[in-house]
Amino acid sequence: LRVHHLFDDTFAEKFRKIVEGRFKRYGYFEYDTEAEIERYKGLAARLKPYVVDAVSYMHASLQANKRILVEGANALMLDIDYGTYPFVTSSNTAIGGVCTGLAIPPKQIGRIIGVIKAYTTRVGGGPFPSEQLNEIGTTLQEVGHEYGTTTGRKRRCGWLDLVVLKYSTMINGYDVLNLTKLDVLDGLEEIKVAVKYKIDDKELDGFPADLDLLGRVTVEYVTLPGWKTDISKIRTFESLPEKCREYVEFIENFLGVKMGWIGVGPSRDAMITR
């Protein structure tokens, strides 16, 4: 059943057939079909004002030259096709999801902004080559307040992984980057950045699809000096400590994409625009 079926007179009949099919496949189980149908009728009434023909709606907006901002809820590594399958979500979180999810033609996509943290985090299971199961990981977790908004679950933390970001950049074609939470690194003496994956001392060409292989990689890091300065009140790139600017520029040079914005604190105005 799809959303438009909620507003169809045949919804109840279709729903009953689906339930009967489940009974035949899995055996009878306790389920109040009629009560569930009534519940959906109530939901349909609440949802109806918000349901439109998405294709017509989006294209009317495009033809009217309206500005459309599409925000991805999950990062590339949770993409069902290009992420660390099976530790992924159920949809395309890469730029292609704009086309398949909203019926926006590829040629209508304008500037693509990649939003990245100054370090790497992951929620739940799955491979994480640059994860730091040590004091560094704990520091990033605590200073960065890396806890799930709804569940309160701790996020796994590690050094910035430029192998992953290069992979993400190749797929999404970022025009500009927004670097967030740079201030979380303020207290570190030195900062490592993952730049290569190796197996048996041989560098891999890129991010591997084989998770067994990914689990065996040795990460090669570049170590950069920390800046040991509070940057949360700084609002221009030129005013950042030299070592901090070098960290940002190292990322830019590795990825070949410039930073358009740099987050230096949790407040709305804690942002450097370049």
PDB file of C-alpha atoms in Angstrom:
ATOM      1  CA  LEU A   1       0.000   0.000   0.000  1.00  0.00           C
ATOM      2  CA  ARG A   2       1.149   3.501  -0.811  1.00  0.00           C
ATOM      3  CA  VAL A   3       0.170   6.875   0.614  1.00  0.00           C
ATOM      4  CA  HIS A   4      -2.430   7.615  -2.075  1.00  0.00           C
ATOM      5  CA  HIS A   5      -4.291   4.429  -1.142  1.00  0.00           C
ATOM      6  CA  LEU A   6      -5.191   6.019   2.201  1.00  0.00           C
ATOM      7  CA  PHE A   7      -7.640   8.289   0.384  1.00  0.00           C
ATOM      8  CA  ASP A   8      -9.120   5.553  -1.819  1.00  0.00           C
ATOM      9  CA  ASP A   9     -12.502   3.929  -1.079  1.00  0.00           C
ATOM     10  CA  THR A  10     -10.854   0.541  -1.660  1.00  0.00           C
ATOM     11  CA  PHE A  11      -8.269   1.025   1.105  1.00  0.00           C
ATOM     12  CA  ALA A  12     -10.041  -1.190   3.635  1.00  0.00           C
ATOM     13  CA  GLU A  13     -10.450  -4.013   1.117  1.00  0.00           C
ATOM     14  CA  LYS A  14      -6.805  -3.840   0.066  1.00  0.00           C
ATOM     15  CA  PHE A  15      -5.673  -3.752   3.701  1.00  0.00           C
ATOM     16  CA  ARG A  16      -7.719  -6.833   4.611  1.00  0.00           C
ATOM     17  CA  LYS A  17      -6.246  -8.746   1.672  1.00  0.00           C
ATOM     18  CA  ILE A  18      -2.713  -7.921   2.840  1.00  0.00           C
ATOM     19  CA  VAL A  19      -3.479  -9.118   6.364  1.00  0.00           C
ATOM     20  CA  GLU A  20      -5.035 -12.333   5.051  1.00  0.00           C
ATOM     21  CA  GLY A  21      -1.943 -12.904   2.950  1.00  0.00           C
ATOM     22  CA  ARG A  22       0.225 -12.605   6.053  1.00  0.00           C
ATOM     23  CA  PHE A  23      -1.967 -15.094   7.905  1.00  0.00           C
ATOM     24  CA  LYS A  24      -1.567 -17.604   5.048  1.00  0.00           C
ATOM     25  CA  ARG A  25       2.182 -17.130   4.919  1.00  0.00           C
ATOM     26  CA  TYR A  26       3.043 -17.033   8.615  1.00  0.00           C
ATOM     27  CA  GLY A  27       0.024 -18.630  10.306  1.00  0.00           C
ATOM     28  CA  TYR A  28      -2.648 -16.871  12.296  1.00  0.00           C
ATOM     29  CA  PHE A  29      -1.517 -14.293  14.842  1.00  0.00           C
ATOM     30  CA  GLU A  30      -3.519 -11.925  17.012  1.00  0.00           C
ATOM     31  CA  TYR A  31      -4.244  -8.747  15.081  1.00  0.00           C
ATOM     32  CA  ASP A  32      -7.306  -6.462  15.122  1.00  0.00           C
ATOM     33  CA  THR A  33      -7.639  -5.684  11.434  1.00  0.00           C
ATOM     34  CA  GLU A  34     -10.782  -3.557  11.687  1.00  0.00           C
ATOM     35  CA  ALA A  35      -9.393  -1.445  14.521  1.00  0.00           C
ATOM     36  CA  GLU A  36      -6.243  -0.838  12.474  1.00  0.00           C
ATOM     37  CA  ILE A  37      -8.316   0.217   9.457  1.00  0.00           C
ATOM     38  CA  GLU A  38     -10.139   2.738  11.645  1.00  0.00           C
ATOM     39  CA  ARG A  39      -6.821   4.038  12.934  1.00  0.00           C
ATOM     40  CA  TYR A  40      -5.611   4.598   9.380  1.00  0.00           C
ATOM     41  CA  LYS A  41      -8.824   6.428   8.511  1.00  0.00           C
ATOM     42  CA  GLY A  42      -8.052   8.887  11.291  1.00  0.00           C
ATOM     43  CA  LEU A  43      -4.473   9.252  10.091  1.00  0.00           C
ATOM     44  CA  ALA A  44      -5.666   9.805   6.522  1.00  0.00           C
ATOM     45  CA  ALA A  45      -7.781  12.768   7.594  1.00  0.00           C
ATOM     46  CA  ARG A  46      -4.799  14.333   9.378  1.00  0.00           C
ATOM     47  CA  LEU A  47      -2.355  13.671   6.536  1.00  0.00           C
ATOM     48  CA  LYS A  48      -4.537  14.748   3.612  1.00  0.00           C
ATOM     49  CA  PRO A  49      -3.667  18.477   3.755  1.00  0.00           C
ATOM     50  CA  TYR A  50       0.002  17.591   3.402  1.00  0.00           C
ATOM     51  CA  VAL A  51      -0.205  15.084   0.563  1.00  0.00           C
ATOM     52  CA  VAL A  52       0.271  16.367  -2.983  1.00  0.00           C
ATOM     53  CA  ASP A  53       1.293  15.027  -6.371  1.00  0.00           C
ATOM     54  CA  ALA A  54       4.992  15.460  -5.709  1.00  0.00           C
ATOM     55  CA  VAL A  55       6.065  15.535  -9.364  1.00  0.00           C
ATOM     56  CA  SER A  56       3.617  18.306 -10.285  1.00  0.00           C
ATOM     57  CA  TYR A  57       4.364  20.204  -7.092  1.00  0.00           C
ATOM     58  CA  MET A  58       8.144  20.163  -7.551  1.00  0.00           C
ATOM     59  CA  HIS A  59       8.047  21.022 -11.235  1.00  0.00           C
ATOM     60  CA  ALA A  60       5.611  23.887 -10.690  1.00  0.00           C
ATOM     61  CA  SER A  61       8.134  25.287  -8.224  1.00  0.00           C
ATOM     62  CA  LEU A  62      10.984  24.805 -10.707  1.00  0.00           C
ATOM     63  CA  GLN A  63       9.038  26.528 -13.477  1.00  0.00           C
ATOM     64  CA  ALA A  64       8.289  29.419 -11.134  1.00  0.00           C
ATOM     65  CA  ASN A  65      12.052  29.750 -10.505  1.00  0.00           C
ATOM     66  CA  LYS A  66      11.603  29.163  -6.809  1.00  0.00           C
ATOM     67  CA  ARG A  67      14.670  28.361  -4.735  1.00  0.00           C
ATOM     68  CA  ILE A  68      14.616  24.746  -3.568  1.00  0.00           C
ATOM     69  CA  LEU A  69      16.880  23.578  -0.754  1.00  0.00           C
ATOM     70  CA  VAL A  70      17.213  19.812  -0.370  1.00  0.00           C
ATOM     71  CA  GLU A  71      18.800  18.572   2.847  1.00  0.00           C
ATOM     72  CA  GLY A  72      20.127  15.043   3.186  1.00  0.00           C
ATOM     73  CA  ALA A  73      19.241  13.505   6.561  1.00  0.00           C
ATOM     74  CA  ASN A  74      22.006  10.887   6.429  1.00  0.00           C
ATOM     75  CA  ALA A  75      25.544  10.933   5.090  1.00  0.00           C
ATOM     76  CA  LEU A  76      26.849   8.992   2.083  1.00  0.00           C
ATOM     77  CA  MET A  77      28.150   6.037   4.077  1.00  0.00           C
ATOM     78  CA  LEU A  78      24.550   5.174   4.989  1.00  0.00           C
ATOM     79  CA  ASP A  79      23.495   5.130   1.315  1.00  0.00           C
ATOM     80  CA  ILE A  80      21.903   1.784   0.433  1.00  0.00           C
ATOM     81  CA  ASP A  81      24.049   1.456  -2.705  1.00  0.00           C
ATOM     82  CA  TYR A  82      27.290   3.269  -1.908  1.00  0.00           C
ATOM     83  CA  GLY A  83      27.386   3.026   1.878  1.00  0.00           C
ATOM     84  CA  THR A  84      28.871   0.348   4.143  1.00  0.00           C
ATOM     85  CA  TYR A  85      26.152  -2.192   3.353  1.00  0.00           C
ATOM     86  CA  PRO A  86      24.442  -3.748   5.318  1.00  0.00           C
ATOM     87  CA  PHE A  87      25.127  -1.038   7.913  1.00  0.00           C
ATOM     88  CA  VAL A  88      23.077   1.489   5.945  1.00  0.00           C
ATOM     89  CA  THR A  89      19.647   3.066   5.760  1.00  0.00           C
ATOM     90  CA  SER A  90      16.891   2.019   3.336  1.00  0.00           C
ATOM     91  CA  SER A  91      17.295   4.749   0.716  1.00  0.00           C
ATOM     92  CA  ASN A  92      19.757   6.716  -1.392  1.00  0.00           C
ATOM     93  CA  THR A  93      21.365   9.405   0.739  1.00  0.00           C
ATOM     94  CA  ALA A  94      23.780  10.450  -2.022  1.00  0.00           C
ATOM     95  CA  ILE A  95      23.018  13.282  -4.447  1.00  0.00           C
ATOM     96  CA  GLY A  96      21.119  10.831  -6.666  1.00  0.00           C
ATOM     97  CA  GLY A  97      18.411  10.691  -4.006  1.00  0.00           C
ATOM     98  CA  VAL A  98      17.406  14.202  -5.034  1.00  0.00           C
ATOM     99  CA  CYS A  99      16.385  12.827  -8.423  1.00  0.00           C
ATOM    100  CA  THR A 100      14.845   9.537  -7.322  1.00  0.00           C
ATOM    101  CA  GLY A 101      13.188  10.928  -4.203  1.00  0.00           C
ATOM    102  CA  LEU A 102      11.883  14.273  -5.458  1.00  0.00           C
ATOM    103  CA  ALA A 103      11.667  13.805  -9.237  1.00  0.00           C
ATOM    104  CA  ILE A 104      14.029  16.728  -9.783  1.00  0.00           C
ATOM    105  CA  PRO A 105      15.935  16.304 -13.078  1.00  0.00           C
ATOM    106  CA  PRO A 106      19.737  16.097 -12.752  1.00  0.00           C
ATOM    107  CA  LYS A 107      20.252  19.237 -14.849  1.00  0.00           C
ATOM    108  CA  GLN A 108      18.159  21.234 -12.375  1.00  0.00           C
ATOM    109  CA  ILE A 109      20.525  20.526  -9.491  1.00  0.00           C
ATOM    110  CA  GLY A 110      22.583  23.609  -8.706  1.00  0.00           C
ATOM    111  CA  ARG A 111      25.282  24.032  -6.084  1.00  0.00           C
ATOM    112  CA  ILE A 112      26.072  20.913  -4.063  1.00  0.00           C
ATOM    113  CA  ILE A 113      27.231  21.634  -0.522  1.00  0.00           C
ATOM    114  CA  GLY A 114      29.002  18.908   1.437  1.00  0.00           C
ATOM    115  CA  VAL A 115      28.573  19.192   5.211  1.00  0.00           C
ATOM    116  CA  ILE A 116      31.405  17.518   7.107  1.00  0.00           C
ATOM    117  CA  LYS A 117      32.646  17.388  10.683  1.00  0.00           C
ATOM    118  CA  ALA A 118      36.229  18.213  11.609  1.00  0.00           C
ATOM    119  CA  TYR A 119      36.503  14.599  12.809  1.00  0.00           C
ATOM    120  CA  THR A 120      34.592  11.407  12.062  1.00  0.00           C
ATOM    121  CA  THR A 121      31.596   9.911  13.887  1.00  0.00           C
ATOM    122  CA  ARG A 122      29.362   6.911  13.437  1.00  0.00           C
ATOM    123  CA  VAL A 123      26.221   5.679  15.192  1.00  0.00           C
ATOM    124  CA  GLY A 124      25.673   1.961  15.725  1.00  0.00           C
ATOM    125  CA  GLY A 125      27.535  -0.938  14.179  1.00  0.00           C
ATOM    126  CA  GLY A 126      29.659  -1.137  11.080  1.00  0.00           C
ATOM    127  CA  PRO A 127      33.294  -0.631  10.102  1.00  0.00           C
ATOM    128  CA  PHE A 128      35.076   2.508  11.259  1.00  0.00           C
ATOM    129  CA  PRO A 129      38.799   2.431  10.340  1.00  0.00           C
ATOM    130  CA  SER A 130      39.760   5.719  12.016  1.00  0.00           C
ATOM    131  CA  GLU A 131      37.787   5.082  15.227  1.00  0.00           C
ATOM    132  CA  GLN A 132      39.656   5.944  18.422  1.00  0.00           C
ATOM    133  CA  LEU A 133      38.758   3.624  21.299  1.00  0.00           C
ATOM    134  CA  ASN A 134      40.922   5.640  23.660  1.00  0.00           C
ATOM    135  CA  GLU A 135      41.191   9.003  25.379  1.00  0.00           C
ATOM    136  CA  ILE A 136      41.041  10.832  22.032  1.00  0.00           C
ATOM    137  CA  GLY A 137      37.743   9.167  21.145  1.00  0.00           C
ATOM    138  CA  THR A 138      36.330   9.988  24.575  1.00  0.00           C
ATOM    139  CA  THR A 139      37.465  13.615  24.298  1.00  0.00           C
ATOM    140  CA  LEU A 140      35.811  14.046  20.902  1.00  0.00           C
ATOM    141  CA  GLN A 141      32.669  12.415  22.280  1.00  0.00           C
ATOM    142  CA  GLU A 142      32.461  14.596  25.384  1.00  0.00           C
ATOM    143  CA  VAL A 143      33.645  17.937  23.974  1.00  0.00           C
ATOM    144  CA  GLY A 144      31.582  17.453  20.815  1.00  0.00           C
ATOM    145  CA  HIS A 145      28.509  16.267  22.764  1.00  0.00           C
ATOM    146  CA  GLU A 146      28.306  13.267  20.472  1.00  0.00           C
ATOM    147  CA  TYR A 147      25.124  11.644  21.723  1.00  0.00           C
ATOM    148  CA  GLY A 148      22.046  10.645  19.735  1.00  0.00           C
ATOM    149  CA  THR A 149      19.375  13.358  19.918  1.00  0.00           C
ATOM    150  CA  THR A 150      16.518  10.915  20.475  1.00  0.00           C
ATOM    151  CA  THR A 151      18.149   7.839  21.977  1.00  0.00           C
ATOM    152  CA  GLY A 152      21.002   9.473  23.882  1.00  0.00           C
ATOM    153  CA  ARG A 153      23.223   6.742  22.483  1.00  0.00           C
ATOM    154  CA  LYS A 154      26.929   7.591  22.331  1.00  0.00           C
ATOM    155  CA  ARG A 155      28.337   8.184  18.867  1.00  0.00           C
ATOM    156  CA  ARG A 156      31.572   6.439  17.996  1.00  0.00           C
ATOM    157  CA  CYS A 157      34.330   8.979  17.315  1.00  0.00           C
ATOM    158  CA  GLY A 158      37.628   9.025  15.484  1.00  0.00           C
ATOM    159  CA  TRP A 159      40.056  11.065  13.441  1.00  0.00           C
ATOM    160  CA  LEU A 160      38.916  12.733  10.248  1.00  0.00           C
ATOM    161  CA  ASP A 161      38.931  10.130   7.467  1.00  0.00           C
ATOM    162  CA  LEU A 162      39.843  11.746   4.163  1.00  0.00           C
ATOM    163  CA  VAL A 163      39.628   8.401   2.342  1.00  0.00           C
ATOM    164  CA  VAL A 164      35.910   8.363   3.142  1.00  0.00           C
ATOM    165  CA  LEU A 165      35.529  12.046   2.290  1.00  0.00           C
ATOM    166  CA  LYS A 166      37.331  11.609  -1.035  1.00  0.00           C
ATOM    167  CA  TYR A 167      34.954   8.747  -1.849  1.00  0.00           C
ATOM    168  CA  SER A 168      31.991  10.922  -0.875  1.00  0.00           C
ATOM    169  CA  THR A 169      33.293  13.817  -2.942  1.00  0.00           C
ATOM    170  CA  MET A 170      33.718  11.630  -6.034  1.00  0.00           C
ATOM    171  CA  ILE A 171      30.128  10.389  -5.815  1.00  0.00           C
ATOM    172  CA  ASN A 172      28.400  13.629  -4.835  1.00  0.00           C
ATOM    173  CA  GLY A 173      30.543  16.148  -6.728  1.00  0.00           C
ATOM    174  CA  TYR A 174      30.628  18.807  -4.025  1.00  0.00           C
ATOM    175  CA  ASP A 175      31.019  22.393  -5.207  1.00  0.00           C
ATOM    176  CA  VAL A 176      31.839  23.676  -1.736  1.00  0.00           C
ATOM    177  CA  LEU A 177      32.164  22.314   1.802  1.00  0.00           C
ATOM    178  CA  ASN A 178      30.763  23.335   5.175  1.00  0.00           C
ATOM    179  CA  LEU A 179      33.189  22.240   7.899  1.00  0.00           C
ATOM    180  CA  THR A 180      31.507  21.925  11.290  1.00  0.00           C
ATOM    181  CA  LYS A 181      32.682  21.533  14.899  1.00  0.00           C
ATOM    182  CA  LEU A 182      36.240  22.667  14.251  1.00  0.00           C
ATOM    183  CA  ASP A 183      36.315  24.084  17.791  1.00  0.00           C
ATOM    184  CA  VAL A 184      36.016  20.555  19.234  1.00  0.00           C
ATOM    185  CA  LEU A 185      39.697  20.102  18.315  1.00  0.00           C
ATOM    186  CA  ASP A 186      40.824  23.226  20.196  1.00  0.00           C
ATOM    187  CA  GLY A 187      42.389  21.382  23.130  1.00  0.00           C
ATOM    188  CA  LEU A 188      44.400  18.762  21.239  1.00  0.00           C
ATOM    189  CA  GLU A 189      48.200  18.863  21.103  1.00  0.00           C
ATOM    190  CA  GLU A 190      48.231  17.128  17.724  1.00  0.00           C
ATOM    191  CA  ILE A 191      45.593  16.055  15.224  1.00  0.00           C
ATOM    192  CA  LYS A 192      45.748  13.056  12.939  1.00  0.00           C
ATOM    193  CA  VAL A 193      44.061  12.761   9.565  1.00  0.00           C
ATOM    194  CA  ALA A 194      43.523   9.450   7.744  1.00  0.00           C
ATOM    195  CA  VAL A 195      44.879   9.713   4.184  1.00  0.00           C
ATOM    196  CA  LYS A 196      45.414   6.097   2.991  1.00  0.00           C
ATOM    197  CA  TYR A 197      44.135   2.560   3.513  1.00  0.00           C
ATOM    198  CA  LYS A 198      46.624  -0.277   3.125  1.00  0.00           C
ATOM    199  CA  ILE A 199      46.416  -4.076   2.996  1.00  0.00           C
ATOM    200  CA  ASP A 200      49.718  -5.896   3.480  1.00  0.00           C
ATOM    201  CA  ASP A 201      51.566  -2.594   2.933  1.00  0.00           C
ATOM    202  CA  LYS A 202      49.837  -2.067  -0.422  1.00  0.00           C
ATOM    203  CA  GLU A 203      47.740   1.066  -0.775  1.00  0.00           C
ATOM    204  CA  LEU A 204      44.126   0.550  -1.861  1.00  0.00           C
ATOM    205  CA  ASP A 205      42.874   2.560  -4.830  1.00  0.00           C
ATOM    206  CA  GLY A 206      39.929   3.889  -2.864  1.00  0.00           C
ATOM    207  CA  PHE A 207      37.261   3.008  -0.348  1.00  0.00           C
ATOM    208  CA  PRO A 208      36.579  -0.757  -0.584  1.00  0.00           C
ATOM    209  CA  ALA A 209      33.086  -2.208  -1.093  1.00  0.00           C
ATOM    210  CA  ASP A 210      34.133  -5.443   0.645  1.00  0.00           C
ATOM    211  CA  LEU A 211      33.575  -4.970   4.382  1.00  0.00           C
ATOM    212  CA  ASP A 212      35.791  -7.929   5.215  1.00  0.00           C
ATOM    213  CA  LEU A 213      38.578  -6.154   3.362  1.00  0.00           C
ATOM    214  CA  LEU A 214      37.709  -2.877   5.055  1.00  0.00           C
ATOM    215  CA  GLY A 215      37.985  -4.590   8.432  1.00  0.00           C
ATOM    216  CA  ARG A 216      41.582  -5.575   7.627  1.00  0.00           C
ATOM    217  CA  VAL A 217      42.906  -2.227   6.452  1.00  0.00           C
ATOM    218  CA  THR A 218      45.758  -0.413   8.114  1.00  0.00           C
ATOM    219  CA  VAL A 219      45.177   3.321   8.201  1.00  0.00           C
ATOM    220  CA  GLU A 220      47.979   5.708   7.305  1.00  0.00           C
ATOM    221  CA  TYR A 221      47.759   9.080   9.031  1.00  0.00           C
ATOM    222  CA  VAL A 222      49.276  12.495   8.584  1.00  0.00           C
ATOM    223  CA  THR A 223      49.876  14.206  11.917  1.00  0.00           C
ATOM    224  CA  LEU A 224      49.292  17.944  12.137  1.00  0.00           C
ATOM    225  CA  PRO A 225      50.013  20.216  15.124  1.00  0.00           C
ATOM    226  CA  GLY A 226      47.096  21.416  17.213  1.00  0.00           C
ATOM    227  CA  TRP A 227      46.463  25.114  17.839  1.00  0.00           C
ATOM    228  CA  LYS A 228      45.555  24.912  21.550  1.00  0.00           C
ATOM    229  CA  THR A 229      43.448  28.074  21.341  1.00  0.00           C
ATOM    230  CA  ASP A 230      39.747  28.810  21.812  1.00  0.00           C
ATOM    231  CA  ILE A 231      38.441  29.716  18.348  1.00  0.00           C
ATOM    232  CA  SER A 232      34.738  29.995  19.245  1.00  0.00           C
ATOM    233  CA  LYS A 233      34.693  33.818  19.088  1.00  0.00           C
ATOM    234  CA  ILE A 234      36.597  34.124  15.804  1.00  0.00           C
ATOM    235  CA  ARG A 235      34.547  35.167  12.751  1.00  0.00           C
ATOM    236  CA  THR A 236      37.095  35.492   9.934  1.00  0.00           C
ATOM    237  CA  PHE A 237      39.352  32.852   8.419  1.00  0.00           C
ATOM    238  CA  GLU A 238      42.377  35.128   8.579  1.00  0.00           C
ATOM    239  CA  SER A 239      41.932  35.511  12.339  1.00  0.00           C
ATOM    240  CA  LEU A 240      42.168  31.783  13.020  1.00  0.00           C
ATOM    241  CA  PRO A 241      45.446  30.485  14.468  1.00  0.00           C
ATOM    242  CA  GLU A 242      47.962  29.565  11.768  1.00  0.00           C
ATOM    243  CA  LYS A 243      47.893  25.857  12.677  1.00  0.00           C
ATOM    244  CA  CYS A 244      44.116  25.880  12.497  1.00  0.00           C
ATOM    245  CA  ARG A 245      44.172  27.430   9.020  1.00  0.00           C
ATOM    246  CA  GLU A 246      46.722  24.816   7.964  1.00  0.00           C
ATOM    247  CA  TYR A 247      44.354  22.038   9.089  1.00  0.00           C
ATOM    248  CA  VAL A 248      41.507  23.487   7.023  1.00  0.00           C
ATOM    249  CA  GLU A 249      43.745  24.017   3.997  1.00  0.00           C
ATOM    250  CA  PHE A 250      45.103  20.462   4.254  1.00  0.00           C
ATOM    251  CA  ILE A 251      41.548  19.133   3.921  1.00  0.00           C
ATOM    252  CA  GLU A 252      40.816  21.489   1.019  1.00  0.00           C
ATOM    253  CA  ASN A 253      43.953  20.498  -0.874  1.00  0.00           C
ATOM    254  CA  PHE A 254      43.390  16.772  -0.347  1.00  0.00           C
ATOM    255  CA  LEU A 255      39.776  16.895  -1.558  1.00  0.00           C
ATOM    256  CA  GLY A 256      40.183  19.630  -4.151  1.00  0.00           C
ATOM    257  CA  VAL A 257      37.150  21.473  -2.759  1.00  0.00           C
ATOM    258  CA  LYS A 258      37.120  24.790  -0.905  1.00  0.00           C
ATOM    259  CA  MET A 259      35.468  25.482   2.453  1.00  0.00           C
ATOM    260  CA  GLY A 260      32.630  27.972   2.156  1.00  0.00           C
ATOM    261  CA  TRP A 261      31.738  27.913   5.840  1.00  0.00           C
ATOM    262  CA  ILE A 262      33.526  26.847   9.014  1.00  0.00           C
ATOM    263  CA  GLY A 263      31.646  26.163  12.234  1.00  0.00           C
ATOM    264  CA  VAL A 264      33.541  27.245  15.344  1.00  0.00           C
ATOM    265  CA  GLY A 265      30.906  26.731  18.047  1.00  0.00           C
ATOM    266  CA  PRO A 266      27.352  25.622  18.832  1.00  0.00           C
ATOM    267  CA  SER A 267      25.633  29.014  18.471  1.00  0.00           C
ATOM    268  CA  ARG A 268      23.996  30.087  15.218  1.00  0.00           C
ATOM    269  CA  ASP A 269      26.447  32.930  14.720  1.00  0.00           C
ATOM    270  CA  ALA A 270      29.537  30.799  15.438  1.00  0.00           C
ATOM    271  CA  MET A 271      30.285  30.514  11.740  1.00  0.00           C
ATOM    272  CA  ILE A 272      33.059  31.778   9.512  1.00  0.00           C
ATOM    273  CA  THR A 273      31.944  32.566   5.968  1.00  0.00           C
ATOM    274  CA  ARG A 274      34.626  32.704   3.299  1.00  0.00           C
TER     275      ARG A 274
END
